[in-house]
mmCIF file of C-alpha atoms and ligand atoms in Angstrom:
data_model
loop_
_atom_site.group_PDB
_atom_site.id
_atom_site.type_symbol
_atom_site.label_atom_id
_atom_site.label_comp_id
_atom_site.label_asym_id
_atom_site.label_seq_id
_atom_site.Cartn_x
_atom_site.Cartn_y
_atom_site.Cartn_z
ATOM 1 C CA UNK B 1 -35.659 25.250 16.082
ATOM 2 C CA UNK B 2 -38.212 22.901 14.054
ATOM 3 C CA UNK B 3 -37.754 18.900 13.071
ATOM 4 C CA UNK B 4 -38.389 19.460 9.259
ATOM 5 C CA UNK B 5 -38.147 15.510 9.289
ATOM 6 C CA UNK B 6 -40.602 14.441 6.538
ATOM 7 C CA UNK B 7 -42.964 12.108 8.899
ATOM 8 C CA UNK B 8 -42.074 9.442 6.579
ATOM 9 C CA UNK B 9 -38.368 8.893 7.807
ATOM 10 C CA UNK B 10 -37.655 5.613 9.489
ATOM 11 C CA UNK B 11 -37.052 5.976 13.363
ATOM 12 C CA UNK B 12 -33.355 5.702 14.512
ATOM 13 C CA UNK B 13 -31.801 1.535 14.330
ATOM 14 C CA UNK B 14 -30.666 0.984 17.960
ATOM 15 C CA UNK B 15 -27.609 -1.088 16.220
ATOM 16 C CA UNK B 16 -24.848 1.065 15.651
ATOM 17 C CA UNK B 17 -23.157 0.052 12.250
ATOM 18 C CA UNK B 18 -20.234 1.581 11.874
ATOM 19 C CA UNK B 19 -19.135 3.610 8.912
ATOM 20 C CA UNK B 20 -16.863 0.652 5.967
ATOM 21 C CA UNK B 21 -17.827 -1.941 8.491
ATOM 22 C CA UNK B 22 -16.137 -4.878 8.349
ATOM 23 C CA UNK B 23 -16.159 -7.963 10.853
ATOM 24 C CA UNK B 24 -13.733 -9.381 13.245
ATOM 25 C CA UNK B 25 -13.042 -13.013 12.540
ATOM 26 C CA UNK B 26 -10.168 -14.038 14.688
ATOM 27 C CA UNK B 27 -7.112 -12.394 17.052
ATOM 28 C CA UNK B 28 -4.400 -13.684 17.858
ATOM 29 C CA UNK B 29 -1.970 -12.695 20.652
ATOM 30 C CA UNK B 30 1.338 -12.897 20.288
ATOM 31 C CA UNK B 31 3.661 -11.105 22.864
ATOM 32 C CA UNK B 32 2.285 -8.271 25.411
ATOM 33 C CA UNK B 33 3.273 -5.516 22.803
ATOM 34 C CA UNK B 34 1.712 -7.863 19.624
ATOM 35 C CA UNK B 35 -0.972 -9.166 17.909
ATOM 36 C CA UNK B 36 -3.065 -9.510 14.246
ATOM 37 C CA UNK B 37 -6.324 -10.155 13.349
ATOM 38 C CA UNK B 38 -8.141 -11.048 10.806
ATOM 39 C CA UNK B 39 -11.096 -9.626 8.627
ATOM 40 C CA UNK B 40 -13.931 -10.089 6.836
ATOM 41 C CA UNK B 41 -13.394 -8.385 3.274
ATOM 42 C CA UNK B 42 -15.728 -6.242 1.313
ATOM 43 C CA UNK B 43 -16.329 -7.560 -1.300
ATOM 44 C CA UNK B 44 -15.126 -4.387 -4.104
ATOM 45 C CA UNK B 45 -11.926 -4.312 -2.393
ATOM 46 C CA UNK B 46 -9.145 -5.195 -4.958
ATOM 47 C CA UNK B 47 -5.854 -4.226 -3.492
ATOM 48 C CA UNK B 48 -1.627 -5.186 -5.193
ATOM 49 C CA UNK B 49 -0.662 -7.570 -2.139
ATOM 50 C CA UNK B 50 2.337 -5.109 0.096
ATOM 51 C CA UNK B 51 -0.434 -1.864 0.112
ATOM 52 C CA UNK B 52 -1.880 -0.045 2.998
ATOM 53 C CA UNK B 53 -5.290 0.961 4.367
ATOM 54 C CA UNK B 54 -6.930 2.874 6.486
ATOM 55 C CA UNK B 55 -8.873 1.261 9.310
ATOM 56 C CA UNK B 56 -9.422 1.588 12.724
ATOM 57 C CA UNK B 57 -12.474 2.549 15.425
ATOM 58 C CA UNK B 58 -15.412 4.927 16.219
ATOM 59 C CA UNK B 59 -13.201 7.628 18.667
ATOM 60 C CA UNK B 60 -13.993 8.691 21.904
ATOM 61 C CA UNK B 61 -15.992 11.639 20.181
ATOM 62 C CA UNK B 62 -18.182 9.182 18.347
ATOM 63 C CA UNK B 63 -15.736 10.535 15.373
ATOM 64 C CA UNK B 64 -13.687 7.618 13.259
ATOM 65 C CA UNK B 65 -9.789 7.088 14.683
ATOM 66 C CA UNK B 66 -7.888 5.863 11.717
ATOM 67 C CA UNK B 67 -4.920 4.623 11.286
ATOM 68 C CA UNK B 68 -2.354 3.334 8.562
ATOM 69 C CA UNK B 69 -2.393 -0.359 8.472
ATOM 70 C CA UNK B 70 -0.016 -2.331 6.260
ATOM 71 C CA UNK B 71 -2.899 -5.572 5.129
ATOM 72 C CA UNK B 72 -0.649 -8.661 5.795
ATOM 73 C CA UNK B 73 -2.665 -11.418 3.696
ATOM 74 C CA UNK B 74 -2.162 -11.345 0.162
ATOM 75 C CA UNK B 75 -4.067 -9.996 -3.124
ATOM 76 C CA UNK B 76 -5.750 -13.339 -3.266
ATOM 77 C CA UNK B 77 -6.925 -14.269 0.571
ATOM 78 C CA UNK B 78 -10.997 -13.920 1.498
ATOM 79 C CA UNK B 79 -10.602 -12.374 4.452
ATOM 80 C CA UNK B 80 -8.110 -8.868 5.071
ATOM 81 C CA UNK B 81 -5.599 -9.833 7.091
ATOM 82 C CA UNK B 82 -3.274 -7.095 9.948
ATOM 83 C CA UNK B 83 -0.691 -7.523 12.526
ATOM 84 C CA UNK B 84 -0.129 -4.837 14.598
ATOM 85 C CA UNK B 85 1.889 -3.341 17.769
ATOM 86 C CA UNK B 86 0.328 -2.189 21.236
ATOM 87 C CA UNK B 87 1.248 0.815 22.339
ATOM 88 C CA UNK B 88 -0.836 1.105 25.868
ATOM 89 C CA UNK B 89 -1.174 5.156 25.522
ATOM 90 C CA UNK B 90 -2.078 5.154 21.727
ATOM 91 C CA UNK B 91 -5.781 7.017 20.555
ATOM 92 C CA UNK B 92 -5.835 3.366 18.664
ATOM 93 C CA UNK B 93 -3.510 0.285 20.121
ATOM 94 C CA UNK B 94 -4.740 1.128 23.547
ATOM 95 C CA UNK B 95 -8.463 0.384 22.806
ATOM 96 C CA UNK B 96 -7.838 -1.864 19.023
ATOM 97 C CA UNK B 97 -5.751 -4.126 21.091
ATOM 98 C CA UNK B 98 -9.444 -5.384 23.370
ATOM 99 C CA UNK B 99 -11.429 -6.203 19.612
ATOM 100 C CA UNK B 100 -13.320 -9.451 19.773
ATOM 101 C CA UNK B 101 -14.606 -11.840 16.733
ATOM 102 C CA UNK B 102 -17.437 -10.821 15.312
ATOM 103 C CA UNK B 103 -17.145 -6.877 16.691
ATOM 104 C CA UNK B 104 -16.699 -4.385 14.190
ATOM 105 C CA UNK B 105 -13.786 -2.563 12.948
ATOM 106 C CA UNK B 106 -13.918 0.410 10.279
ATOM 107 C CA UNK B 107 -11.898 0.020 7.015
ATOM 108 C CA UNK B 108 -12.195 2.788 4.752
ATOM 109 C CA UNK B 109 -11.259 0.858 1.335
ATOM 110 C CA UNK B 110 -8.216 2.425 -0.499
ATOM 111 C CA UNK B 111 -5.324 0.677 -0.403
ATOM 112 C CA UNK B 112 -1.913 2.858 -1.404
ATOM 113 C CA UNK B 113 1.782 2.248 -1.048
ATOM 114 C CA UNK B 114 5.582 1.406 -2.365
ATOM 115 C CA UNK B 115 6.051 -1.877 -1.689
ATOM 116 C CA UNK B 116 4.853 -3.084 -4.743
ATOM 117 C CA UNK B 117 5.508 -5.290 -7.266
ATOM 118 C CA UNK B 118 5.269 -2.911 -10.325
ATOM 119 C CA UNK B 119 7.263 -0.244 -8.548
ATOM 120 C CA UNK B 120 10.997 -2.525 -8.933
ATOM 121 C CA UNK B 121 12.882 -3.116 -12.199
ATOM 122 C CA UNK B 122 12.756 -6.789 -13.416
ATOM 123 C CA UNK B 123 15.643 -8.375 -11.148
ATOM 124 C CA UNK B 124 16.734 -12.459 -10.137
ATOM 125 C CA UNK B 125 16.267 -12.065 -6.513
ATOM 126 C CA UNK B 126 14.256 -9.797 -4.527
ATOM 127 C CA UNK B 127 15.260 -8.630 -0.693
ATOM 128 C CA UNK B 128 12.820 -8.199 1.448
ATOM 129 C CA UNK B 129 14.264 -5.999 4.793
ATOM 130 C CA UNK B 130 11.783 -5.472 8.218
ATOM 131 C CA UNK B 131 12.303 -4.967 11.603
ATOM 132 C CA UNK B 132 9.256 -5.732 14.101
ATOM 133 C CA UNK B 133 5.532 -5.190 12.090
ATOM 134 C CA UNK B 134 7.631 -3.572 9.008
ATOM 135 C CA UNK B 135 7.258 -7.358 8.348
ATOM 136 C CA UNK B 136 3.537 -6.570 8.343
ATOM 137 C CA UNK B 137 3.950 -5.979 4.228
ATOM 138 C CA UNK B 138 6.109 -8.713 3.471
ATOM 139 C CA UNK B 139 3.726 -11.184 5.030
ATOM 140 C CA UNK B 140 1.033 -10.373 1.906
ATOM 141 C CA UNK B 141 3.985 -10.715 -0.535
ATOM 142 C CA UNK B 142 5.446 -14.092 0.955
ATOM 143 C CA UNK B 143 2.166 -14.927 0.699
ATOM 144 C CA UNK B 144 1.966 -14.215 -3.406
ATOM 145 C CA UNK B 145 2.663 -16.420 -5.978
ATOM 146 C CA UNK B 146 3.412 -13.406 -8.025
ATOM 147 C CA UNK B 147 6.502 -12.490 -5.582
ATOM 148 C CA UNK B 148 7.930 -16.268 -7.055
ATOM 149 C CA UNK B 149 6.758 -15.557 -10.887
ATOM 150 C CA UNK B 150 9.120 -12.328 -11.179
ATOM 151 C CA UNK B 151 11.538 -13.748 -8.249
ATOM 152 C CA UNK B 152 14.190 -16.601 -8.894
ATOM 153 C CA UNK B 153 14.878 -16.034 -5.192
ATOM 154 C CA UNK B 154 12.763 -13.732 -2.188
ATOM 155 C CA UNK B 155 15.466 -12.499 1.045
ATOM 156 C CA UNK B 156 13.049 -12.177 4.124
ATOM 157 C CA UNK B 157 14.946 -10.640 7.094
ATOM 158 C CA UNK B 158 13.186 -10.109 9.462
ATOM 159 C CA UNK B 159 14.844 -8.217 13.147
ATOM 160 C CA UNK B 160 13.281 -7.746 15.899
ATOM 161 C CA UNK B 161 14.817 -7.257 19.698
ATOM 162 C CA UNK B 162 13.659 -11.043 20.835
ATOM 163 C CA UNK B 163 13.031 -14.306 19.959
ATOM 164 C CA UNK B 164 8.895 -13.741 21.246
ATOM 165 C CA UNK B 165 8.916 -10.904 18.766
ATOM 166 C CA UNK B 166 9.374 -13.177 15.122
ATOM 167 C CA UNK B 167 6.872 -15.740 16.303
ATOM 168 C CA UNK B 168 4.738 -14.101 13.273
ATOM 169 C CA UNK B 169 7.470 -13.812 11.275
ATOM 170 C CA UNK B 170 8.327 -17.671 11.736
ATOM 171 C CA UNK B 171 4.698 -19.384 11.912
ATOM 172 C CA UNK B 172 3.631 -17.836 8.579
ATOM 173 C CA UNK B 173 6.690 -18.953 6.526
ATOM 174 C CA UNK B 174 6.269 -22.486 8.473
ATOM 175 C CA UNK B 175 3.280 -22.473 6.824
ATOM 176 C CA UNK B 176 3.685 -21.339 3.382
ATOM 177 C CA UNK B 177 6.390 -24.294 3.268
ATOM 178 C CA UNK B 178 3.464 -26.528 3.920
ATOM 179 C CA UNK B 179 0.373 -25.052 2.275
ATOM 180 C CA UNK B 180 -0.760 -27.535 -0.300
ATOM 181 C CA UNK B 181 -0.904 -24.427 -3.947
ATOM 182 C CA UNK B 182 1.852 -22.259 -2.759
ATOM 183 C CA UNK B 183 4.329 -25.148 -0.741
ATOM 184 C CA UNK B 184 5.490 -25.864 -3.406
ATOM 185 C CA UNK B 185 6.704 -23.012 -5.668
ATOM 186 C CA UNK B 186 8.286 -21.260 -2.578
ATOM 187 C CA UNK B 187 10.468 -24.099 -1.871
ATOM 188 C CA UNK B 188 14.521 -23.664 -2.944
ATOM 189 C CA UNK B 189 13.245 -20.214 -3.713
ATOM 190 C CA UNK B 190 12.387 -18.895 -0.416
ATOM 191 C CA UNK B 191 15.134 -17.912 2.081
ATOM 192 C CA UNK B 192 14.157 -16.990 5.558
ATOM 193 C CA UNK B 193 16.171 -14.129 7.972
ATOM 194 C CA UNK B 194 15.656 -13.881 11.245
ATOM 195 C CA UNK B 195 17.449 -12.876 13.818
ATOM 196 C CA UNK B 196 17.090 -11.054 17.055
ATOM 197 C CA UNK B 197 19.496 -7.589 18.927
ATOM 198 C CA UNK B 198 19.287 -8.359 22.909
ATOM 199 C CA UNK B 199 18.274 -11.690 22.951
ATOM 200 C CA UNK B 200 20.424 -15.136 21.706
ATOM 201 C CA UNK B 201 19.066 -16.788 18.893
ATOM 202 C CA UNK B 202 20.470 -18.813 16.380
ATOM 203 C CA UNK B 203 21.228 -15.432 13.812
ATOM 204 C CA UNK B 204 22.149 -11.595 15.121
ATOM 205 C CA UNK B 205 22.469 -8.476 14.385
ATOM 206 C CA UNK B 206 21.034 -5.478 12.831
ATOM 207 C CA UNK B 207 19.813 -5.784 9.349
ATOM 208 C CA UNK B 208 22.212 -3.089 8.141
ATOM 209 C CA UNK B 209 25.389 -4.871 9.635
ATOM 210 C CA UNK B 210 24.077 -8.550 8.817
ATOM 211 C CA UNK B 211 23.792 -7.060 4.402
ATOM 212 C CA UNK B 212 27.222 -4.964 5.407
ATOM 213 C CA UNK B 213 29.272 -7.713 7.243
ATOM 214 C CA UNK B 214 28.195 -9.301 4.217
ATOM 215 C CA UNK B 215 27.891 -12.345 7.616
ATOM 216 C CA UNK B 216 24.025 -13.406 5.914
ATOM 217 C CA UNK B 217 25.217 -13.481 1.895
ATOM 218 C CA UNK B 218 27.634 -16.197 4.248
ATOM 219 C CA UNK B 219 25.285 -17.688 5.859
ATOM 220 C CA UNK B 220 22.250 -18.552 3.141
ATOM 221 C CA UNK B 221 25.622 -18.699 0.350
ATOM 222 C CA UNK B 222 24.492 -15.874 -1.768
ATOM 223 C CA UNK B 223 26.559 -13.569 -3.908
ATOM 224 C CA UNK B 224 27.526 -10.063 -3.481
ATOM 225 C CA UNK B 225 24.251 -7.711 -3.926
ATOM 226 C CA UNK B 226 24.360 -6.387 -7.385
ATOM 227 C CA UNK B 227 22.268 -4.005 -9.266
ATOM 228 C CA UNK B 228 22.003 -5.925 -12.284
ATOM 229 C CA UNK B 229 20.071 -9.134 -9.902
ATOM 230 C CA UNK B 230 19.213 -8.090 -6.841
ATOM 231 C CA UNK B 231 15.751 -5.952 -5.617
ATOM 232 C CA UNK B 232 15.450 -4.880 -1.901
ATOM 233 C CA UNK B 233 12.279 -3.526 -0.575
ATOM 234 C CA UNK B 234 12.640 -1.615 2.445
ATOM 235 C CA UNK B 235 9.695 -1.338 6.534
ATOM 236 C CA UNK B 236 10.722 -0.617 10.044
ATOM 237 C CA UNK B 237 11.218 2.943 11.393
ATOM 238 C CA UNK B 238 12.299 5.802 10.510
ATOM 239 C CA UNK B 239 15.621 5.524 11.572
ATOM 240 C CA UNK B 240 16.113 2.012 10.481
ATOM 241 C CA UNK B 241 15.523 2.948 6.798
ATOM 242 C CA UNK B 242 17.552 5.731 6.471
ATOM 243 C CA UNK B 243 20.694 3.822 7.472
ATOM 244 C CA UNK B 244 18.877 0.648 5.210
ATOM 245 C CA UNK B 245 18.543 3.200 1.942
ATOM 246 C CA UNK B 246 22.368 3.873 2.329
ATOM 247 C CA UNK B 247 23.716 0.685 3.106
ATOM 248 C CA UNK B 248 21.259 -0.386 -0.523
ATOM 249 C CA UNK B 249 22.683 2.728 -2.252
ATOM 250 C CA UNK B 250 26.198 1.958 -1.544
ATOM 251 C CA UNK B 251 25.693 -1.357 -3.865
ATOM 252 C CA UNK B 252 23.924 0.870 -5.772
ATOM 253 C CA UNK B 253 20.888 0.078 -5.660
ATOM 254 C CA UNK B 254 18.403 3.377 -6.039
ATOM 255 C CA UNK B 255 14.956 4.471 -4.833
ATOM 256 C CA UNK B 256 11.977 3.368 -7.175
ATOM 257 C CA UNK B 257 8.386 4.980 -6.787
ATOM 258 C CA UNK B 258 5.183 3.326 -8.788
ATOM 259 C CA UNK B 259 5.238 5.900 -11.434
ATOM 260 C CA UNK B 260 9.196 5.606 -11.620
ATOM 261 C CA UNK B 261 10.024 2.108 -10.835
ATOM 262 C CA UNK B 262 14.470 1.373 -10.163
ATOM 263 C CA UNK B 263 16.264 -1.059 -7.904
ATOM 264 C CA UNK B 264 14.641 -0.023 -4.122
ATOM 265 C CA UNK B 265 11.830 1.244 -2.721
ATOM 266 C CA UNK B 266 10.831 1.836 0.989
ATOM 267 C CA UNK B 267 7.666 2.563 3.717
ATOM 268 C CA UNK B 268 7.554 3.281 6.983
ATOM 269 C CA UNK B 269 6.570 0.588 9.391
ATOM 270 C CA UNK B 270 4.904 3.611 11.552
ATOM 271 C CA UNK B 271 5.376 7.690 12.658
ATOM 272 C CA UNK B 272 7.460 8.481 14.939
ATOM 273 C CA UNK B 273 7.817 10.354 17.568
ATOM 274 C CA UNK B 274 7.731 14.239 16.607
ATOM 275 C CA UNK B 275 8.248 13.193 13.223
HETATM 276 P P1 LIG Y 1 -0.058 6.349 17.525
HETATM 277 O O1 LIG Y 1 -0.190 7.918 17.980
HETATM 278 O O2 LIG Y 1 -0.486 5.996 16.095
HETATM 279 O O3 LIG Y 1 0.965 6.099 17.947
HETATM 280 C C1 LIG Y 1 1.934 6.490 18.531
HETATM 281 C C2 LIG Y 1 3.482 5.944 19.589
HETATM 282 O O4 LIG Y 1 3.854 4.138 19.363
HETATM 283 C C3 LIG Y 1 4.524 6.755 17.363
HETATM 284 O O5 LIG Y 1 4.406 8.074 17.425
HETATM 285 C C4 LIG Y 1 4.893 5.469 17.545
HETATM 286 O O6 LIG Y 1 6.400 5.918 18.584
HETATM 287 C C5 LIG Y 1 4.773 4.197 18.265
HETATM 288 N N1 LIG Y 1 4.240 3.216 17.168
HETATM 289 C C6 LIG Y 1 3.409 3.436 16.916
HETATM 290 N N2 LIG Y 1 3.247 2.311 15.581
HETATM 291 C C7 LIG Y 1 4.026 0.741 15.903
HETATM 292 C C8 LIG Y 1 4.805 0.034 15.690
HETATM 293 N N3 LIG Y 1 3.757 0.071 14.644
HETATM 294 N N4 LIG Y 1 5.469 -0.121 15.912
HETATM 295 C C9 LIG Y 1 6.518 0.246 16.403
HETATM 296 N N5 LIG Y 1 5.974 1.735 17.245
HETATM 297 C C10 LIG Y 1 5.733 1.957 16.664
HETATM 298 N N6 LIG Y 1 0.987 -0.026 12.781
HETATM 299 C C11 LIG Y 1 1.170 -1.608 12.614
HETATM 300 O O7 LIG Y 1 0.698 -1.935 14.399
HETATM 301 N N7 LIG Y 1 0.729 -2.198 12.149
HETATM 302 C C12 LIG Y 1 1.166 -1.775 10.664
HETATM 303 O O8 LIG Y 1 0.817 -2.539 9.830
HETATM 304 C C13 LIG Y 1 0.939 -0.605 9.989
HETATM 305 N N8 LIG Y 1 1.493 0.277 8.735
HETATM 306 C C14 LIG Y 1 1.677 1.468 8.963
HETATM 307 C C15 LIG Y 1 1.456 1.726 7.476
HETATM 308 C C16 LIG Y 1 2.024 2.869 7.096
HETATM 309 C C17 LIG Y 1 2.799 3.183 5.967
HETATM 310 C C18 LIG Y 1 2.408 3.950 8.394
HETATM 311 C C19 LIG Y 1 2.273 5.565 8.428
HETATM 312 C C20 LIG Y 1 1.935 3.233 9.069
HETATM 313 C C21 LIG Y 1 1.594 1.873 9.801
HETATM 314 N N9 LIG Y 1 1.280 1.940 11.253
HETATM 315 C C22 LIG Y 1 1.389 -0.012 11.569
HETATM 316 C C23 LIG Y 1 1.191 2.392 12.301
HETATM 317 C C24 LIG Y 1 -0.147 2.597 13.026
HETATM 318 O O9 LIG Y 1 -0.515 3.639 11.810
HETATM 319 C C25 LIG Y 1 -0.223 3.401 13.885
HETATM 320 O O10 LIG Y 1 0.774 4.612 14.670
HETATM 321 C C26 LIG Y 1 -0.702 2.362 15.129
HETATM 322 O O11 LIG Y 1 -1.084 1.344 14.800
HETATM 323 C C27 LIG Y 1 -0.605 2.902 16.364
HETATM 324 O O12 LIG Y 1 -1.622 3.624 16.860
HETATM 325 P P2 LIG Y 1 -2.482 4.486 18.330
HETATM 326 O O13 LIG Y 1 -3.397 4.944 17.684
HETATM 327 O O14 LIG Y 1 -1.951 3.476 18.746
HETATM 328 O O15 LIG Y 1 -0.589 5.419 18.279
HETATM 329 P P1 LIG Y 2 18.116 -3.046 18.773
HETATM 330 O O1 LIG Y 2 18.115 -3.898 19.358
HETATM 331 O O2 LIG Y 2 20.358 -2.684 18.039
HETATM 332 O O3 LIG Y 2 18.082 -1.102 18.824
HETATM 333 P P2 LIG Y 2 12.512 -1.210 17.947
HETATM 334 O O4 LIG Y 2 12.248 -2.726 18.497
HETATM 335 O O5 LIG Y 2 13.519 0.359 18.901
HETATM 336 O O6 LIG Y 2 11.760 -0.802 16.356
HETATM 337 O O7 LIG Y 2 13.465 -2.130 17.044
HETATM 338 C C1 LIG Y 2 13.601 -3.413 15.947
HETATM 339 C C2 LIG Y 2 14.549 -3.984 15.566
HETATM 340 O O8 LIG Y 2 15.211 -3.083 14.931
HETATM 341 C C3 LIG Y 2 16.038 -3.892 16.642
HETATM 342 O O9 LIG Y 2 16.194 -4.824 16.437
HETATM 343 C C4 LIG Y 2 16.432 -2.605 16.362
HETATM 344 O O10 LIG Y 2 17.668 -3.057 16.858
HETATM 345 C C5 LIG Y 2 16.297 -2.737 14.843
HETATM 346 N N1 LIG Y 2 16.669 -1.521 14.850
HETATM 347 C C6 LIG Y 2 16.772 -0.166 15.716
HETATM 348 N N2 LIG Y 2 16.856 0.687 14.825
HETATM 349 C C7 LIG Y 2 17.926 0.023 13.944
HETATM 350 C C8 LIG Y 2 18.254 0.915 12.536
HETATM 351 N N3 LIG Y 2 18.769 1.797 12.425
HETATM 352 N N4 LIG Y 2 19.418 0.424 11.691
HETATM 353 C C9 LIG Y 2 19.582 -1.299 11.832
HETATM 354 N N5 LIG Y 2 18.571 -1.236 13.180
HETATM 355 C C10 LIG Y 2 17.328 -1.082 13.438
#
């Protein structure tokens, strides 16, 4: 085939720039299975705290290898933060876990998701219920002043197998309380309830058990969950989400969506094997 390119074409650049490229500014490894990183934010990207985007790297075949990721930073932040699992043989995270500041990732700037404040009817108290990396959307919502404008109390329940897996959330809450801007707003309103299930820690047990037994209410001095006042957002594995849904429905809460705000909303933290 003859080359039809006009002779005025610029020569191919030796520097390969990814489509929708953003530059990594910071990487922190929390455990062998968990890390977080920050990237530059496209100027045009507007999102609601709690939403997710598609991010990734170029695969070996030269095509983008993309996965859904909750934006862990709040909508006012100049950069974007992500909190990630490391799946040893995972197509994306086996590579992504090695990224370094200065390198690039692909970010498709089309945020979507159900874990947004607009998907809930007004209420008095909001429950953020997460396991593992499911805390990511709440890392965004906990840092958003709008959350505290809309709710008198914000209860963050995060459950992991071990204490080390809670550390990202623990440091985030501590930093929030010390923050000169939002610290005062959060004071007395943000109730943090981390628990472990397979290692000794001050509070133990699954979120479902601590809700149904009323232990979390007793520990935090809260009244029973009531559909008139309480709202919830859920983010974990499919099994976790289904079990929490049943618990919330038992308290009389109904599932909502962007188009139909109700008392609780759910999003998968990941798509499990065979699901
Ligand atoms: P994949 O082939 O995608 O996954 C391989 C297997 O690893 C899965 O079948 C599952 O068993 C397990 N797995 C995948 N992700 C997780 C996880 N997060 N926690 C525990 N086990 C997992 N992942 C994040 O790390 N952070 C996020 O903020 C995040 N947000 C998401 C939001 C949505 C709406 C959805 C649907 C998924 C989200 N994920 C998130 C999962 C993410 O899209 C990828 O699955 C993950 O990055 C692993 O990619 P991979 O290509 O390495 O492996
Ligand atoms: P457990 O240790 O009792 O299984 P994982 O690491 O498997 O993704 O789980 C993260 C956390 O979520 C663990 O503490 C685990 O508790 C808890 N968990 C897993 N499945 C459920 C569920 N269906 N309901 C409530 N908690 C769950």
